[in-house]
C-alpha positions as MATLAB code, in Angstrom:
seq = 'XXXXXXXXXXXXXXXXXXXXXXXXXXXXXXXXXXXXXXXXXXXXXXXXXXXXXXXXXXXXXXXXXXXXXXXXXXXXXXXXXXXXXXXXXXXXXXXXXXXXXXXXXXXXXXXXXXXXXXXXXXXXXXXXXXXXXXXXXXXXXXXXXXXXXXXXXXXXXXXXXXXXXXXXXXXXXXXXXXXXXXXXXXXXXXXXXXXXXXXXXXXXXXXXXXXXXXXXXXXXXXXXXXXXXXXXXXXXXXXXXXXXXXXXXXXXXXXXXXXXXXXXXXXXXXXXXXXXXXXXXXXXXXXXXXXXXXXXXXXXXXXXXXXXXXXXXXXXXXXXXXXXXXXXXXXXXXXXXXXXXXXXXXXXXXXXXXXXXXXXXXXXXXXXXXXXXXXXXX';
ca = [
     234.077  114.142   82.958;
     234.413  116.723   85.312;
     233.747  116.543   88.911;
     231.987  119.787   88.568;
     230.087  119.742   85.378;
     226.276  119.939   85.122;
     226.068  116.143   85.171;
     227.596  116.311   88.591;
     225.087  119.159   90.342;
     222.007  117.165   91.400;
     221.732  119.078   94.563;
     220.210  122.675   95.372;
     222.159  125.082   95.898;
     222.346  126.083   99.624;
     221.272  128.893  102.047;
     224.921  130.560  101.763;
     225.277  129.844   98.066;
     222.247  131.858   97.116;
     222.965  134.474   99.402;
     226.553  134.896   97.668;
     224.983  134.952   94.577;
     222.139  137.554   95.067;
     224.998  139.438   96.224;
     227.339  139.230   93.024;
     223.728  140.333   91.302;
     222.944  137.052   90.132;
     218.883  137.180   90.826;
     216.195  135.897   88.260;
     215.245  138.841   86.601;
     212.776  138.755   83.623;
     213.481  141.287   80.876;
     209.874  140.720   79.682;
     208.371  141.652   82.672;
     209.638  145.369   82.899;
     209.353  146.061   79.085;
     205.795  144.843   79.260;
     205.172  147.206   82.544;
     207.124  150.013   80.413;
     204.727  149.432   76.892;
     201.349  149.106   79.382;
     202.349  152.216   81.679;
     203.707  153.893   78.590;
     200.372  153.639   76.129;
     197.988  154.274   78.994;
     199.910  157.743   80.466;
     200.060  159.092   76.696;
     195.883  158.153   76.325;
     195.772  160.487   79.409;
     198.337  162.979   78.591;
     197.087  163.104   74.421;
     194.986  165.972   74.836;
     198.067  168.640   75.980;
     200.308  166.490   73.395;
     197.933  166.661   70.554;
     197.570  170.771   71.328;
     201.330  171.112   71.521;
     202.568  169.139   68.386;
     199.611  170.794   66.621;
     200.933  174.551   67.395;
     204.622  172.961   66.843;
     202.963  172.321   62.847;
     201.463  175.093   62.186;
     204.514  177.353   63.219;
     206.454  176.914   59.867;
     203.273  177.557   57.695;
     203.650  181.263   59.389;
     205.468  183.461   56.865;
     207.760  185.972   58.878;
     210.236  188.151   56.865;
     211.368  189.761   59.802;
     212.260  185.830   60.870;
     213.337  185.345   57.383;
     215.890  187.784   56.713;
     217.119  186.697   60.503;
     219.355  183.735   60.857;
     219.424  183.938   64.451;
     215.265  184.031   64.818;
     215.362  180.695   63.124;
     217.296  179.735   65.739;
     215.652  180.844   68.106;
     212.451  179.359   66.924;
     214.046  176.022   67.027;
     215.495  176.410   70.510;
     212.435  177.352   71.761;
     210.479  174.719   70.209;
     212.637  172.213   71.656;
     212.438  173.079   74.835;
     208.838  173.336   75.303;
     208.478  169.505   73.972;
     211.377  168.953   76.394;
     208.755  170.391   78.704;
     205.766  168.319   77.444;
     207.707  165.318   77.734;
     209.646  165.512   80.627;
     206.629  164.433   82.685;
     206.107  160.858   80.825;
     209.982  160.406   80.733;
     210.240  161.013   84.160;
     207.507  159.136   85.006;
     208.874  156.023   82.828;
     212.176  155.771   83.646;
     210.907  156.045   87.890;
     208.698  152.820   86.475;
     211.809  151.513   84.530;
     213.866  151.205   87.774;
     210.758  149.616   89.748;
     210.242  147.427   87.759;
     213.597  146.025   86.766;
     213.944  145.057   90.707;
     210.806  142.867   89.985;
     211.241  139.941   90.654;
     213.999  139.280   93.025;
     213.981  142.692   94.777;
     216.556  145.713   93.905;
     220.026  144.572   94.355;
     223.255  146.638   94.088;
     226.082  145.711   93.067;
     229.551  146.566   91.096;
     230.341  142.832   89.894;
     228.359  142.859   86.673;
     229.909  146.601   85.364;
     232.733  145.640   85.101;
     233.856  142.202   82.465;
     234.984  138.905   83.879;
     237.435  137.003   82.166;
     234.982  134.191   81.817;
     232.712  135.914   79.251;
     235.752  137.396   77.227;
     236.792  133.607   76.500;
     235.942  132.658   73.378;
     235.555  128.653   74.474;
     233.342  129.760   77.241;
     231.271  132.184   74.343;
     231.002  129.310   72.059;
     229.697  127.321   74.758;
     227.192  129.975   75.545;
     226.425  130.026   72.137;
     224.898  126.620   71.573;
     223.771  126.318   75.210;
     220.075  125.072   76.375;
     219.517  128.879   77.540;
     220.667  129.997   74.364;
     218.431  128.173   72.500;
     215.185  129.158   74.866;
     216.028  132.736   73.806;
     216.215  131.957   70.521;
     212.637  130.174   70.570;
     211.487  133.452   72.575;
     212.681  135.778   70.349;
     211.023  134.079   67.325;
     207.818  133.954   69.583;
     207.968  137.506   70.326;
     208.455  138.607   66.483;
     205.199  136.645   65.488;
     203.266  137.980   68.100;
     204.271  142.045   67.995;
     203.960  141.232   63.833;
     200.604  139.827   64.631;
     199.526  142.546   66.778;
     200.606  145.466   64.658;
     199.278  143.642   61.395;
     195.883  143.281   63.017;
     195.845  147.133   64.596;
     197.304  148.407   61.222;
     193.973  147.033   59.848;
     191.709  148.189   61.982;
     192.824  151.570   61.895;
     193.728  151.797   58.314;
     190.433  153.851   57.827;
     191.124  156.390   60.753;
     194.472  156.432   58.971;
     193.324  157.708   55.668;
     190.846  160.184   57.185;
     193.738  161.903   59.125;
     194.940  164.116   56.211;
     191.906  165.487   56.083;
     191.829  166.560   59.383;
     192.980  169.637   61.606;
     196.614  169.058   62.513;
     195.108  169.310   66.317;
     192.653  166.171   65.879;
     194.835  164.509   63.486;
     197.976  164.169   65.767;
     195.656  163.483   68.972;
     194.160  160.462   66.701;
     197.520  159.599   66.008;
     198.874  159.777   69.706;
     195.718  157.828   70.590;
     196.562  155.053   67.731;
     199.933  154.770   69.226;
     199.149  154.394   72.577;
     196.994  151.633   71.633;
     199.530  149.996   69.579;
     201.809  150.421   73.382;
     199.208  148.413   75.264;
     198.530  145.982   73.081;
     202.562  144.716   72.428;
     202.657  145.428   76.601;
     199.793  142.521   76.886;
     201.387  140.244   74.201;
     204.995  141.004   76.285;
     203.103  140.134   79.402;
     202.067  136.938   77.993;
     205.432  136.113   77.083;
     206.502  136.934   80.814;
     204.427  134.536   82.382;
     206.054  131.950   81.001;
     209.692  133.395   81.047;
     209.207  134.386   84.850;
     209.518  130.751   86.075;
     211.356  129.651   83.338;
     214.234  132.265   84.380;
     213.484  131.277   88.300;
     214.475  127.489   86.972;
     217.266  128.333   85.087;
     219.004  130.223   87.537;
     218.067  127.541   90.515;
     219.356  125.141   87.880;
     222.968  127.354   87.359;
     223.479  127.426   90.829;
     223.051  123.729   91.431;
     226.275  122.187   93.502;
     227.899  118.875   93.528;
     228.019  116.456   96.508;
     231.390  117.235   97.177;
     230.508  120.969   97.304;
     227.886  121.079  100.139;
     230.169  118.910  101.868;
     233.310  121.761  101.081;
     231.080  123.885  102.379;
     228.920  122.437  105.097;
     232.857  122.015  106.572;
     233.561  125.561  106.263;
     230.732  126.634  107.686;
     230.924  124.372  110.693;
     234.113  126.274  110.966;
     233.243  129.526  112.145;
     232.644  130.341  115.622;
     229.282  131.736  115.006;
     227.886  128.780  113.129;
     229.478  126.540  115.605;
     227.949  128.780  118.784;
     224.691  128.500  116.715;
     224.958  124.896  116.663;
     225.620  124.162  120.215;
     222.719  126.334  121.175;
     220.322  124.542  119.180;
     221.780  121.348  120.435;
     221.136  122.590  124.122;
     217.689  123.635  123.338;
     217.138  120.270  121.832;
     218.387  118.357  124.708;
     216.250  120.079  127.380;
     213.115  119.706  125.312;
     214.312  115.798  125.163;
     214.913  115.964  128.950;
     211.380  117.827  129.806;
     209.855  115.077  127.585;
     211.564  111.354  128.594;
     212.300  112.326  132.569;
     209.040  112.026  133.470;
     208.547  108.762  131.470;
     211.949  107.252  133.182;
     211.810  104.306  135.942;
     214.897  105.674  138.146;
     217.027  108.548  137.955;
     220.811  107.568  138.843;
     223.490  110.436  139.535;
     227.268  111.121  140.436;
     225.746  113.035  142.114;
     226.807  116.179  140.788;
     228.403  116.127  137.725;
     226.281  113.388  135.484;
     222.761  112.142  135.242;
     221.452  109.013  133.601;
     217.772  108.575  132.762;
     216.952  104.525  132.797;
     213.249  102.694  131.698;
     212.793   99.555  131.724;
     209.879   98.085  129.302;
     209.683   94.515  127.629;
     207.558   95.151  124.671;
     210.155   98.339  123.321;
     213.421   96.328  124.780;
     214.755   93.044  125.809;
     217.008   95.150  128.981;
     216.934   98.135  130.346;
     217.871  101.504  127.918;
     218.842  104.847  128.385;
     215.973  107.492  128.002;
     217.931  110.738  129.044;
     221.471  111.485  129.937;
     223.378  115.029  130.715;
     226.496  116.173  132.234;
     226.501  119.475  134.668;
     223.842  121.809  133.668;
     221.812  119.118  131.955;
     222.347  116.869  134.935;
     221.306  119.575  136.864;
     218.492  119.878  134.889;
     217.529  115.840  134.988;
     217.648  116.035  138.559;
     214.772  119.175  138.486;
     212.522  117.355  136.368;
     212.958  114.179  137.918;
     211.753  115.855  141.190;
     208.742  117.562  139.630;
     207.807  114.234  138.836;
     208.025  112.105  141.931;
     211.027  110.403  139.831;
     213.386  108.304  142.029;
     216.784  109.426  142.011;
     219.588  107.290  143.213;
     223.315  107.950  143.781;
     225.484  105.591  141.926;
     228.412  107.276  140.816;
     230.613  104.592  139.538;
     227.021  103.127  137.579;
     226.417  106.447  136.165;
     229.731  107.143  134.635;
     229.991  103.792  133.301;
     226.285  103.884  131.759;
     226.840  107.825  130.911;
     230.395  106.667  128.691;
     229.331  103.424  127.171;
     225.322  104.088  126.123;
     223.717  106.378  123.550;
     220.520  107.189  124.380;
     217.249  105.080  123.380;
     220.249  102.461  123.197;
     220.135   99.553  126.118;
     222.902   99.275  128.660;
     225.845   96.898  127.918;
     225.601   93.320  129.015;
     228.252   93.529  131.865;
     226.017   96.234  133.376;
     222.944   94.055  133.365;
     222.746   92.596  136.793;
     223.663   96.422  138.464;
     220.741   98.276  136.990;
     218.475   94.557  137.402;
     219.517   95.283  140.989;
     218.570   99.063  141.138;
     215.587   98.814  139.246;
     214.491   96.045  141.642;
     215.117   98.324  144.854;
     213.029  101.208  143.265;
     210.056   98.645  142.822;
     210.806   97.270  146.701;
     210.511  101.379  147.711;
     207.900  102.268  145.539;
     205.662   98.810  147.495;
     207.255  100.611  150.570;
     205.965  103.951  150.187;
     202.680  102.896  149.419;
     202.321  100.520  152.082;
     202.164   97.202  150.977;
     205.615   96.228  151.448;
     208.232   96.372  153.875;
     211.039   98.760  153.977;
     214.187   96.978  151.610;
     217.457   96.756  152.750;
     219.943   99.490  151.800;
     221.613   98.745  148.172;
     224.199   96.291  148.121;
     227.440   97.385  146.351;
     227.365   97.116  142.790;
     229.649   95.331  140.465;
     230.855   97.463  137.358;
     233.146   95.236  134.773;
     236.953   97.192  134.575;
     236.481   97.789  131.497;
     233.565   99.688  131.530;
     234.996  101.989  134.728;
     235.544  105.775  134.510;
     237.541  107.296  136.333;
     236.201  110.347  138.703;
     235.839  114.232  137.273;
];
C-alpha cells in the first residue's frame, strides 16, 4: 500500500496546508447553496417585478393581432418590429438579470469567502487520466452525488407535481382571460414554482454544506510522515525560526517571573549565567533546578530575585556546572550534592542572621565540583 494513500492520512491537515489549498481554489463550496439563493431571490424579484412584466408581454401579444398593410407589404417594418420588441424585453429584463447574476457571484463565495485564482481554468493532467477518472468514478464522493442527485429529482418532481395540481384550475381559466391578467397569473405561478424548488434546494444544502466541509477536510488529510516533511521545512525558514525563538523568550521570562520568587538561593557567574535552586522534601529527594538563563535571562533572574528579597550568591564554577548538566524542574547531579547542601545551609545560617536569632556564619568555604562536571569559563 502506499505510504500516501487515504489509509495512511489520519491527521488534519495543517495551518500551511489549508492555506495552500484555499489558494489553488480548493475551498468547500456548496453548489446547492447558491442555486437555492438564485431560485428564492429569483421567484420573489419576478412576484415584485410581475406587474410591469405582465403589462409588457401582454402589449408584446397583442402586437401581431394588429393588421398593418403598410407593415405588410414592408419587409424591413417586420424587422423593425422585431428589433424593437427585443430590445424593450432586453430592457424589462435587464434589471432581474442584473440583479441575479450580482446575487450569482455573492453567493458562489458563500461559504468559504471569494477566492481568485487561475489554477482551476486551466486542466491538470491529473483529471485528463483516465485511471485517475475511473477512480473518480466509483469514488465515496461520487457516489454521495449520485444519492443527491436522485434526492433532488424526487423532491423538484414532488414539488412541481403538487403545484401543477394546485394550480391546474387557475391554469384552465387562463385562456379565458385578458392576455394582461393571464400572463401576470402565469408570471405569478412561476415565481411560485422558483421559491418553492429554492426551499426544497435549501433543504438539500443543509445537509450538503457540512457534508462538503468534511469531504474536503477529509481530501486534505496528511500522513505522519508529511507534517513531519513539513513541520522540517517550516522550521527552516528564518521567519518561522525568529518566530520560534521569540515565543521561546517570552516563555522563559514568564517561567522566570513565576519560579524566582519561589527559589531558596539564587547562584551566579556572576555575569553571564544564573541558576535558580529550591530545595523541598515532599516534591524531591535533593535539591532541583527551578529557573536557569544565560545573559539577558540571567540578567533578568538576578532582577527578580532582588524584587523578591531572593539571596543571590556568586559561585561561578557551581553555576556553570549546575547550568550544563541540569534541566530544569530536574535535581542536581549526585557529585554536586554536598556543594549546593553547603550553600543552601549558609543561606539558612544568613537568613537566622538577618533576623537576629543567629550569629553571623563564616564566609563560604571553597566548594568541590567533580572534573567531570567542570566548565570551562565564557
Amino acid at each position: 500500500m502506499s505510504q500516501n494513500s487515504a489509509q495512511d492520512k489520519t491527521e488534519e491537515a495543517s495551518s500551511q496546508k489549508l492555506r495552500k489549498a484555499r489558494e489553488e481554489g480548493q475551498i468547500a463550496r456548496s453548489k446547492e447553496l447558491s442555486s437555492a439563493g438564485l431560485l428564492l431571490l429569483g421567484g420573489f424579484a419576478m412576484q415584485w417585478m410581475v406587474p410591469s412584466f405582465g403589462r409588457f408581454f401582454a402589449e408584446l401579444m397583442k402586437r401581431p393581432q394588429r393588421f398593418d398593410w403598410q407593415g405588410a407589404r414592408d419587409p424591413q417594418m417586420m424587422v423593425h418590429w422585431t428589433a424593437e420588441a427585443l430590445i424593450n424585453m432586453l430592457w424589462v429584463l435587464l434589471p432581474l438579470f442584473a440583479f441575479l447574476a450580482l446575487m450569482l457571484v455573492l453567493l458562489s463565495s458563500l461559504p468559504g469567502g471569494m477566492v481568485l485564482t487561475w489554477k482551476k481554468i486551466f486542466p491538470s493532467a491529473e483529471k485528463l487520466n483516465p485511471l485517475k477518472g475511473l477512480k473518480r468514478m466509483f469514488s465515496s464522493h461520487s457516489l454521495m452525488e449520485l444519492l443527491k442527485s436522485v434526492l433532488k429529482i424526487l423532491l423538484i418532481g414532488s414539488t412541481l407535481a403538487l403545484l401543477l395540481q394546485h394550480q391546474w384550475p387557475t391554469l384552465l381559466m387562463m385562456n379565458r382571460m385578458p392576455p394582461q391578467a393571464a400572463m401576470e397569473q402565469a408570471l405569478r405561478i412561476l415565481s411560485q414554482a422558483f421559491i418553492l424548488l429554492g426551499g426544497v434546494q435549501m433543504l438539500i444544502a443543509v445537509l450538503d454544506v457540512p457534508y462538503q466541509r468534511w469531504s474536503l477536510n477529509k481530501q486534505l488529510r496528511m500522513t505522519k510522515q508529511e507534517v513531519k516533511d513539513e513541520h522540517k521545512n517550516s522550521e527552516g525558514r528564518p521567519e518561522i525560526k525568529a518566530r520560534i525563538r521569540q515565543v521561546q523568550a517570552m516563555l522563559a521570562r514568564a517561567r522566570i517571573e513565576q519560579r524566582v520568587p519561589q527559589a531558596d538561593v539564587i547562584i551566579v557567574n556572576p555575569t553571564h549565567y544564573a541558576v535558580a535552586i529550591k530545595y523541598d522534601p515532599q516534591r524531591a529527594n535533593a535539591p532541583f533546578v527551578i529557573a536557569k538563563g544565560v545573559d539577558g535571562m540571567a540578567e533578568r533572574i538576578r532582577q527578580v530575585a532582588k524584587q523578591h528579597d531572593k539571596m543571590v550568591m556568586s559561585l561561578p564554577e557551581l553555576t556553570r556546572a549546575i547550568y550544563y548538566s541540569t534541566r530544569i524542574d530536574q535535581e542536581v547531579p549526585a557529585g554536586l550534592y554536598t556543594a549546593v547542601a553547603y550553600v543552601l545551609n549558609h543561606v539558612l545560617q544568613l537568613r537566622a542572621y538577618q533576623a537576629g536569632k543567629g550569629r553571623k556564619p563564616n564566609p563560604l568555604a571553597p566548594l568541590h565540583v567533580p572534573p567531570e562536571l567542570r566548565q570551562p569559563e565564557r
